[in-house]
mmCIF file of C-alpha atoms in Angstrom:
data_model
loop_
_atom_site.group_PDB
_atom_site.id
_atom_site.type_symbol
_atom_site.label_atom_id
_atom_site.label_comp_id
_atom_site.label_asym_id
_atom_site.label_seq_id
_atom_site.Cartn_x
_atom_site.Cartn_y
_atom_site.Cartn_z
ATOM 1 C CA MET A 130 46.008 55.446 81.597
ATOM 2 C CA TYR A 131 44.417 52.286 82.531
ATOM 3 C CA GLN A 132 44.263 49.634 79.838
ATOM 4 C CA VAL A 133 40.820 48.041 79.632
ATOM 5 C CA PRO A 134 41.520 44.100 78.918
ATOM 6 C CA ASP A 135 40.237 42.418 76.046
ATOM 7 C CA GLN A 136 36.375 42.363 76.187
ATOM 8 C CA HIS A 137 35.530 40.409 72.829
ATOM 9 C CA GLY A 138 32.393 38.441 73.051
ATOM 10 C CA LYS A 139 30.907 40.444 76.098
ATOM 11 C CA LEU A 140 27.795 42.352 76.383
ATOM 12 C CA ALA A 141 27.842 45.498 78.634
ATOM 13 C CA VAL A 142 25.081 47.869 79.638
ATOM 14 C CA VAL A 143 26.305 51.474 80.760
ATOM 15 C CA THR A 144 23.672 53.890 82.186
ATOM 16 C CA GLY A 145 24.116 57.553 81.785
ATOM 17 C CA ALA A 146 26.341 56.711 78.714
ATOM 18 C CA ASN A 147 25.558 59.907 76.653
ATOM 19 C CA SER A 148 28.084 62.097 78.381
ATOM 20 C CA GLY A 149 30.649 62.263 81.199
ATOM 21 C CA THR A 150 32.257 59.216 82.804
ATOM 22 C CA GLY A 151 29.474 57.022 81.270
ATOM 23 C CA LYS A 152 30.274 57.929 77.675
ATOM 24 C CA GLU A 153 34.178 57.628 78.366
ATOM 25 C CA THR A 154 33.285 54.131 80.085
ATOM 26 C CA ALA A 155 31.236 52.875 77.102
ATOM 27 C CA LYS A 156 33.741 54.132 74.567
ATOM 28 C CA ARG A 157 36.656 52.395 76.125
ATOM 29 C CA LEU A 158 34.770 49.200 76.831
ATOM 30 C CA ALA A 159 33.685 49.303 73.143
ATOM 31 C CA ARG A 160 37.178 49.941 71.895
ATOM 32 C CA ALA A 161 38.295 46.799 73.855
ATOM 33 C CA GLY A 162 35.791 44.680 71.943
ATOM 34 C CA ALA A 163 32.613 44.556 73.872
ATOM 35 C CA ARG A 164 29.195 45.254 72.597
ATOM 36 C CA VAL A 165 27.957 48.090 74.599
ATOM 37 C CA VAL A 166 24.309 49.342 75.151
ATOM 38 C CA LEU A 167 24.187 52.836 76.009
ATOM 39 C CA ALA A 168 21.243 53.195 78.521
ATOM 40 C CA VAL A 169 20.168 56.836 78.349
ATOM 41 C CA ARG A 170 17.111 58.740 79.258
ATOM 42 C CA THR A 171 17.256 60.783 75.964
ATOM 43 C CA PRO A 172 17.884 58.699 73.148
ATOM 44 C CA ALA A 173 18.766 61.623 70.773
ATOM 45 C CA LYS A 174 21.568 62.365 73.117
ATOM 46 C CA GLY A 175 22.562 58.825 73.124
ATOM 47 C CA GLU A 176 22.680 58.586 69.345
ATOM 48 C CA GLN A 177 24.720 61.733 69.312
ATOM 49 C CA ALA A 178 27.148 59.979 71.766
ATOM 50 C CA ARG A 179 27.123 56.667 69.664
ATOM 51 C CA GLY A 180 28.132 58.915 66.569
ATOM 52 C CA GLU A 181 30.922 60.173 68.374
ATOM 53 C CA ILE A 182 32.310 56.781 69.437
ATOM 54 C CA LEU A 183 31.900 55.361 66.181
ATOM 55 C CA ALA A 184 33.832 58.320 64.820
ATOM 56 C CA ALA A 185 36.659 57.841 66.962
ATOM 57 C CA HIS A 186 36.541 53.916 66.749
ATOM 58 C CA PRO A 187 34.948 52.839 63.572
ATOM 59 C CA GLY A 188 33.485 49.299 63.574
ATOM 60 C CA VAL A 189 32.820 49.104 67.402
ATOM 61 C CA GLN A 190 29.576 47.692 68.392
ATOM 62 C CA VAL A 191 27.356 50.367 70.257
ATOM 63 C CA GLU A 192 23.630 50.698 70.374
ATOM 64 C CA VAL A 193 21.175 53.042 72.043
ATOM 65 C CA ARG A 194 18.189 52.144 74.236
ATOM 66 C CA ARG A 195 16.183 54.351 76.461
ATOM 67 C CA LEU A 196 16.277 54.002 80.135
ATOM 68 C CA ASP A 197 14.779 56.466 82.864
ATOM 69 C CA LEU A 198 16.166 55.223 86.222
ATOM 70 C CA ALA A 199 13.606 57.643 87.880
ATOM 71 C CA ASP A 200 10.774 55.644 86.633
ATOM 72 C CA LEU A 201 10.501 52.049 87.646
ATOM 73 C CA ALA A 202 8.199 51.265 84.495
ATOM 74 C CA SER A 203 10.889 52.387 82.296
ATOM 75 C CA VAL A 204 13.386 50.369 84.217
ATOM 76 C CA ARG A 205 11.270 47.267 83.832
ATOM 77 C CA GLY A 206 10.749 47.891 80.142
ATOM 78 C CA PHE A 207 14.421 48.337 79.637
ATOM 79 C CA ALA A 208 15.184 45.074 81.584
ATOM 80 C CA ASP A 209 12.316 43.090 79.873
ATOM 81 C CA GLY A 210 13.843 44.289 76.372
ATOM 82 C CA LEU A 211 17.227 42.896 77.275
ATOM 83 C CA ILE A 212 15.634 39.726 78.770
ATOM 84 C CA ALA A 213 13.562 39.103 75.571
ATOM 85 C CA ASP A 214 16.806 39.278 73.521
ATOM 86 C CA GLY A 215 18.115 36.332 75.711
ATOM 87 C CA ARG A 216 21.938 36.949 75.674
ATOM 88 C CA PRO A 217 23.823 36.670 78.756
ATOM 89 C CA LEU A 218 24.722 40.189 80.213
ATOM 90 C CA ASP A 219 28.563 40.137 81.244
ATOM 91 C CA LEU A 220 28.549 43.675 82.638
ATOM 92 C CA LEU A 221 26.213 46.160 84.062
ATOM 93 C CA VAL A 222 27.769 49.631 84.847
ATOM 94 C CA ASN A 223 25.580 51.479 87.252
ATOM 95 C CA ASN A 224 26.985 55.043 86.348
ATOM 96 C CA ALA A 225 24.101 57.511 85.903
ATOM 97 C CA GLY A 226 23.128 59.969 88.525
ATOM 98 C CA ILE A 227 21.811 63.319 89.323
ATOM 99 C CA MET A 228 23.200 65.705 91.934
ATOM 100 C CA ASN A 229 22.124 68.429 94.461
ATOM 101 C CA VAL A 230 18.615 69.193 93.185
ATOM 102 C CA PRO A 231 17.751 72.343 94.768
ATOM 103 C CA ARG A 232 14.141 71.806 95.799
ATOM 104 C CA ARG A 233 12.552 68.437 96.820
ATOM 105 C CA THR A 234 11.211 66.701 93.773
ATOM 106 C CA GLU A 235 9.477 63.329 93.191
ATOM 107 C CA THR A 236 9.795 60.772 90.747
ATOM 108 C CA PRO A 237 6.705 59.125 88.949
ATOM 109 C CA ASP A 238 6.655 56.581 91.501
ATOM 110 C CA GLY A 239 6.773 59.117 94.396
ATOM 111 C CA PHE A 240 10.434 58.776 95.530
ATOM 112 C CA GLU A 241 12.618 61.712 96.453
ATOM 113 C CA LEU A 242 14.437 62.308 93.189
ATOM 114 C CA GLN A 243 17.978 61.699 94.083
ATOM 115 C CA LEU A 244 17.158 58.768 95.790
ATOM 116 C CA GLY A 245 15.007 57.442 93.171
ATOM 117 C CA SER A 246 17.585 58.239 90.332
ATOM 118 C CA ASN A 247 20.929 57.402 92.093
ATOM 119 C CA PHE A 248 19.693 54.302 94.167
ATOM 120 C CA LEU A 249 16.220 52.866 93.823
ATOM 121 C CA GLY A 250 16.183 52.832 90.050
ATOM 122 C CA PRO A 251 19.736 51.335 89.717
ATOM 123 C CA PHE A 252 18.723 48.731 92.407
ATOM 124 C CA ALA A 253 15.594 47.738 90.528
ATOM 125 C CA LEU A 254 17.624 47.474 87.277
ATOM 126 C CA THR A 255 20.302 45.252 88.902
ATOM 127 C CA VAL A 256 17.872 42.955 90.519
ATOM 128 C CA HIS A 257 15.697 42.616 87.142
ATOM 129 C CA LEU A 258 18.892 42.008 85.267
ATOM 130 C CA LEU A 259 20.608 39.233 87.791
ATOM 131 C CA PRO A 260 18.973 36.277 85.555
ATOM 132 C CA LEU A 261 20.813 37.633 82.496
ATOM 133 C CA LEU A 262 24.031 38.395 84.516
ATOM 134 C CA LEU A 263 24.090 34.976 86.185
ATOM 135 C CA ALA A 264 23.758 33.377 82.718
ATOM 136 C CA ALA A 265 27.266 34.774 82.010
ATOM 137 C CA PRO A 266 30.358 32.974 82.847
ATOM 138 C CA SER A 267 32.004 35.830 85.003
ATOM 139 C CA PRO A 268 29.568 38.706 85.285
ATOM 140 C CA ARG A 269 30.191 41.815 87.149
ATOM 141 C CA VAL A 270 28.308 44.913 88.303
ATOM 142 C CA ALA A 271 30.422 48.018 88.829
ATOM 143 C CA THR A 272 28.595 50.856 90.691
ATOM 144 C CA MET A 273 29.517 54.371 90.724
ATOM 145 C CA SER A 274 29.369 56.246 94.203
ATOM 146 C CA SER A 275 30.861 59.595 95.307
ATOM 147 C CA GLY A 276 33.339 60.849 97.765
ATOM 148 C CA THR A 277 30.352 62.853 99.380
ATOM 149 C CA ALA A 278 29.132 59.421 100.702
ATOM 150 C CA ASN A 279 31.875 59.555 103.376
ATOM 151 C CA ARG A 280 30.043 62.264 105.213
ATOM 152 C CA ALA A 281 26.601 60.606 104.930
ATOM 153 C CA ARG A 282 24.447 58.322 106.843
ATOM 154 C CA ILE A 283 20.981 56.359 105.939
ATOM 155 C CA ASP A 284 18.021 57.936 107.846
ATOM 156 C CA PHE A 285 15.620 55.349 107.757
ATOM 157 C CA ASP A 286 13.219 57.513 109.653
ATOM 158 C CA ASP A 287 13.280 60.059 106.952
ATOM 159 C CA LEU A 288 14.621 58.071 103.853
ATOM 160 C CA GLN A 289 12.570 60.147 101.319
ATOM 161 C CA SER A 290 13.577 63.548 102.876
ATOM 162 C CA THR A 291 9.802 64.409 103.231
ATOM 163 C CA ARG A 292 10.392 66.200 106.893
ATOM 164 C CA SER A 293 13.713 67.852 106.001
ATOM 165 C CA TYR A 294 15.233 68.357 102.657
ATOM 166 C CA SER A 295 18.814 69.384 101.901
ATOM 167 C CA PRO A 296 20.194 68.983 98.301
ATOM 168 C CA THR A 297 23.556 67.785 99.510
ATOM 169 C CA ARG A 298 22.497 65.676 102.211
ATOM 170 C CA ALA A 299 19.856 63.765 99.917
ATOM 171 C CA TYR A 300 22.645 63.404 97.301
ATOM 172 C CA ALA A 301 25.255 62.057 99.703
ATOM 173 C CA GLN A 302 22.669 59.546 101.297
ATOM 174 C CA SER A 303 21.768 58.341 97.802
ATOM 175 C CA LYS A 304 25.427 57.768 97.048
ATOM 176 C CA LEU A 305 26.064 55.917 100.322
ATOM 177 C CA ALA A 306 23.059 53.895 99.438
ATOM 178 C CA ASP A 307 25.013 52.719 96.316
ATOM 179 C CA MET A 308 27.773 51.714 98.308
ATOM 180 C CA LEU A 309 25.741 49.628 100.565
ATOM 181 C CA MET A 310 24.003 48.044 97.699
ATOM 182 C CA MET A 311 27.270 47.159 95.998
ATOM 183 C CA LEU A 312 28.525 45.659 99.285
ATOM 184 C CA HIS A 313 25.213 43.617 99.877
ATOM 185 C CA LEU A 314 25.370 42.355 96.434
ATOM 186 C CA ALA A 315 28.698 40.875 96.932
ATOM 187 C CA ASP A 316 27.390 39.557 100.132
ATOM 188 C CA LEU A 317 24.629 37.768 98.423
ATOM 189 C CA ALA A 318 26.954 36.374 95.639
ATOM 190 C CA ASP A 319 29.101 34.810 98.104
ATOM 191 C CA ARG A 320 26.268 33.426 100.183
ATOM 192 C CA HIS A 321 24.601 31.821 96.941
ATOM 193 C CA GLY A 322 27.718 30.776 95.180
ATOM 194 C CA TRP A 323 27.076 33.030 92.222
ATOM 195 C CA PRO A 324 30.159 33.925 89.895
ATOM 196 C CA LEU A 325 29.146 37.520 90.026
ATOM 197 C CA LEU A 326 31.750 40.336 91.185
ATOM 198 C CA SER A 327 30.169 43.394 92.680
ATOM 199 C CA ALA A 328 32.563 46.517 93.022
ATOM 200 C CA GLY A 329 32.312 50.106 93.408
ATOM 201 C CA ALA A 330 34.054 53.320 92.488
ATOM 202 C CA HIS A 331 34.069 57.077 92.878
ATOM 203 C CA PRO A 332 35.327 59.545 90.249
ATOM 204 C CA GLY A 333 36.906 62.043 92.481
ATOM 205 C CA TYR A 334 36.311 65.600 91.267
ATOM 206 C CA THR A 335 35.574 65.205 87.560
ATOM 207 C CA ARG A 336 34.303 67.917 85.196
ATOM 208 C CA THR A 337 31.150 66.788 84.023
ATOM 209 C CA ASN A 338 27.577 68.117 83.527
ATOM 210 C CA LEU A 339 26.579 66.392 86.856
ATOM 211 C CA MET A 340 27.959 69.584 88.622
ATOM 212 C CA THR A 341 25.286 71.768 86.893
ATOM 213 C CA SER A 342 22.501 69.734 85.492
ATOM 214 C CA GLY A 343 20.851 68.930 88.975
ATOM 215 C CA PRO A 344 21.447 72.348 90.726
ATOM 216 C CA THR A 345 19.671 74.043 87.801
ATOM 217 C CA LEU A 346 16.611 71.992 87.984
ATOM 218 C CA ASN A 347 13.341 73.749 88.838
ATOM 219 C CA GLY A 348 15.071 77.115 87.898
ATOM 220 C CA GLY A 349 17.661 76.591 90.544
ATOM 221 C CA ARG A 350 21.268 77.908 90.113
ATOM 222 C CA PRO A 351 24.435 76.660 91.774
ATOM 223 C CA GLY A 352 25.380 78.470 94.814
ATOM 224 C CA ARG A 353 28.162 80.999 94.956
ATOM 225 C CA LEU A 354 30.227 78.786 97.301
ATOM 226 C CA GLU A 355 29.869 75.899 94.948
ATOM 227 C CA SER A 356 30.650 77.938 91.833
ATOM 228 C CA LEU A 357 33.899 78.824 93.535
ATOM 229 C CA LEU A 358 34.849 75.544 94.839
ATOM 230 C CA TYR A 359 34.342 74.176 91.209
ATOM 231 C CA LYS A 360 37.027 76.653 90.081
ATOM 232 C CA ILE A 361 39.627 76.230 92.761
ATOM 233 C CA VAL A 362 39.472 72.596 93.751
ATOM 234 C CA PRO A 363 41.706 70.188 91.731
ATOM 235 C CA SER A 364 39.788 68.468 88.999
ATOM 236 C CA GLN A 365 40.221 65.974 86.053
ATOM 237 C CA GLY A 366 38.460 65.339 82.791
ATOM 238 C CA PRO A 367 36.169 62.491 82.273
ATOM 239 C CA GLU A 368 38.776 60.470 80.629
ATOM 240 C CA GLN A 369 40.796 60.160 83.979
ATOM 241 C CA GLY A 370 37.624 60.462 86.114
ATOM 242 C CA ALA A 371 36.007 57.194 84.473
ATOM 243 C CA GLU A 372 39.214 55.020 85.368
ATOM 244 C CA PRO A 373 38.159 53.895 88.772
ATOM 245 C CA LEU A 374 34.863 52.851 87.331
ATOM 246 C CA LEU A 375 36.451 51.099 84.506
ATOM 247 C CA TYR A 376 38.841 49.402 86.783
ATOM 248 C CA ALA A 377 35.955 47.922 88.900
ATOM 249 C CA ALA A 378 34.279 46.902 85.708
ATOM 250 C CA SER A 379 37.167 45.095 83.931
ATOM 251 C CA SER A 380 40.554 44.748 85.893
ATOM 252 C CA PRO A 381 41.511 41.209 86.970
ATOM 253 C CA ASP A 382 42.608 42.601 90.029
ATOM 254 C CA ALA A 383 39.266 43.909 91.138
ATOM 255 C CA ILE A 384 37.821 42.000 94.094
ATOM 256 C CA PRO A 385 34.350 41.522 95.494
ATOM 257 C CA GLY A 386 33.150 44.428 97.551
ATOM 258 C CA GLY A 387 36.249 46.381 96.283
ATOM 259 C CA TYR A 388 36.091 50.126 96.079
ATOM 260 C CA TYR A 389 38.306 52.214 93.892
ATOM 261 C CA GLY A 390 39.146 55.989 93.296
ATOM 262 C CA PRO A 391 41.868 58.377 92.511
ATOM 263 C CA ARG A 392 44.958 58.101 94.097
ATOM 264 C CA TRP A 393 44.889 61.742 95.633
ATOM 265 C CA ALA A 394 41.320 61.474 96.567
ATOM 266 C CA MET A 395 40.163 64.349 93.931
ATOM 267 C CA VAL A 396 42.404 63.573 91.110
ATOM 268 C CA GLY A 397 45.017 60.805 89.799
ATOM 269 C CA PRO A 398 45.450 57.425 88.854
ATOM 270 C CA THR A 399 43.222 54.506 90.273
ATOM 271 C CA LYS A 400 43.830 52.844 93.604
ATOM 272 C CA ALA A 401 41.850 50.742 95.960
ATOM 273 C CA THR A 402 40.063 53.018 98.658
ATOM 274 C CA PRO A 403 38.761 51.915 101.903
ATOM 275 C CA LEU A 404 35.006 52.117 102.312
ATOM 276 C CA PRO A 405 33.952 54.743 104.939
ATOM 277 C CA ARG A 406 32.783 53.207 108.202
ATOM 278 C CA SER A 407 29.177 53.786 107.250
ATOM 279 C CA ALA A 408 29.312 51.862 103.995
ATOM 280 C CA ARG A 409 30.908 48.836 105.972
ATOM 281 C CA ASP A 410 27.921 48.238 108.184
ATOM 282 C CA ARG A 411 26.634 45.000 106.902
ATOM 283 C CA THR A 412 23.364 45.293 109.019
ATOM 284 C CA VAL A 413 22.539 48.471 107.701
ATOM 285 C CA ALA A 414 23.203 47.097 104.158
ATOM 286 C CA ALA A 415 21.013 44.297 104.433
ATOM 287 C CA ARG A 416 18.141 46.611 106.260
ATOM 288 C CA LEU A 417 18.394 48.868 103.194
ATOM 289 C CA TRP A 418 18.119 46.098 100.610
ATOM 290 C CA THR A 419 15.032 44.910 102.173
ATOM 291 C CA GLU A 420 13.558 48.465 102.264
ATOM 292 C CA ALA A 421 14.565 48.774 98.619
ATOM 293 C CA GLU A 422 12.760 45.589 97.837
ATOM 294 C CA ARG A 423 9.699 46.938 99.538
ATOM 295 C CA LEU A 424 9.699 50.322 97.980
ATOM 296 C CA THR A 425 10.483 48.971 94.308
ATOM 297 C CA GLY A 426 8.523 45.806 94.454
ATOM 298 C CA VAL A 427 11.616 44.091 92.991
ATOM 299 C CA SER A 428 13.331 41.230 94.941
ATOM 300 C CA VAL A 429 15.627 38.335 94.636
ATOM 301 C CA PRO A 430 13.780 35.150 94.906
ATOM 302 C CA ALA A 431 14.186 33.607 98.330
ATOM 303 C CA GLN A 432 15.925 30.527 97.024
ATOM 304 C CA GLY A 433 18.342 32.656 94.915
ATOM 305 C CA LEU A 434 18.710 32.368 91.253
#
């Protein structure tokens, strides 16, 4: 099992920290000494997760704050709260996501739900928090993607899936967008001389409620093929599935633009994983970043920070 290095004195934000890989990541960062903010859409679920973490590790520093990544007003409010606190942010873990929503659904801002929740919300959060991150001595942003992104492409002509919607295609595109965001943030850090490390991860096939929460929205049900695959494909629990993300977030051996996943693709200990060709295209990454700035109204100042 991956051992998280000492995190005493550090402040970390983990999105989607009430269950699955997010809760496991938060628990192990807190156990290593970090003060961890559980950024969750439903505070009651966050408080339950906080209680479970404290029961396992009494005395750790864990707090709950509301964040709905599908709502840009919530993203801004969450970021403003942290900025008002005035404490540098050492680590942002972009973990939260939604998967395979059966019918096209829009966020309050008019974005396709998977793109908005999985990419545009985390993008806006990351950019809002850059001043706090860059106030820390060695900040990191660790972003969770998915192996399904390997089969995706960014459709700039129908980014919001308005002409044609497929639950799996929209999900895969949103997770490829996360990879490209991670890569472009690493390039920005290099260009501006920021001490920030941006790295990514995927969890392989990890048993979490991600597999059921999205497909059951709007009265939907997981398809028979999906249900069968969930039973026969090799899988692992959140304890193992969170390790690539924890590695990206804390390992001294993680590198800018690095991408980490299970050794055997679906399961296993963490190893460095090559980005798919579609995620290595820096021209596409820069174009997507610019489009995300336009859509969210959030951007890095032209002169940097």
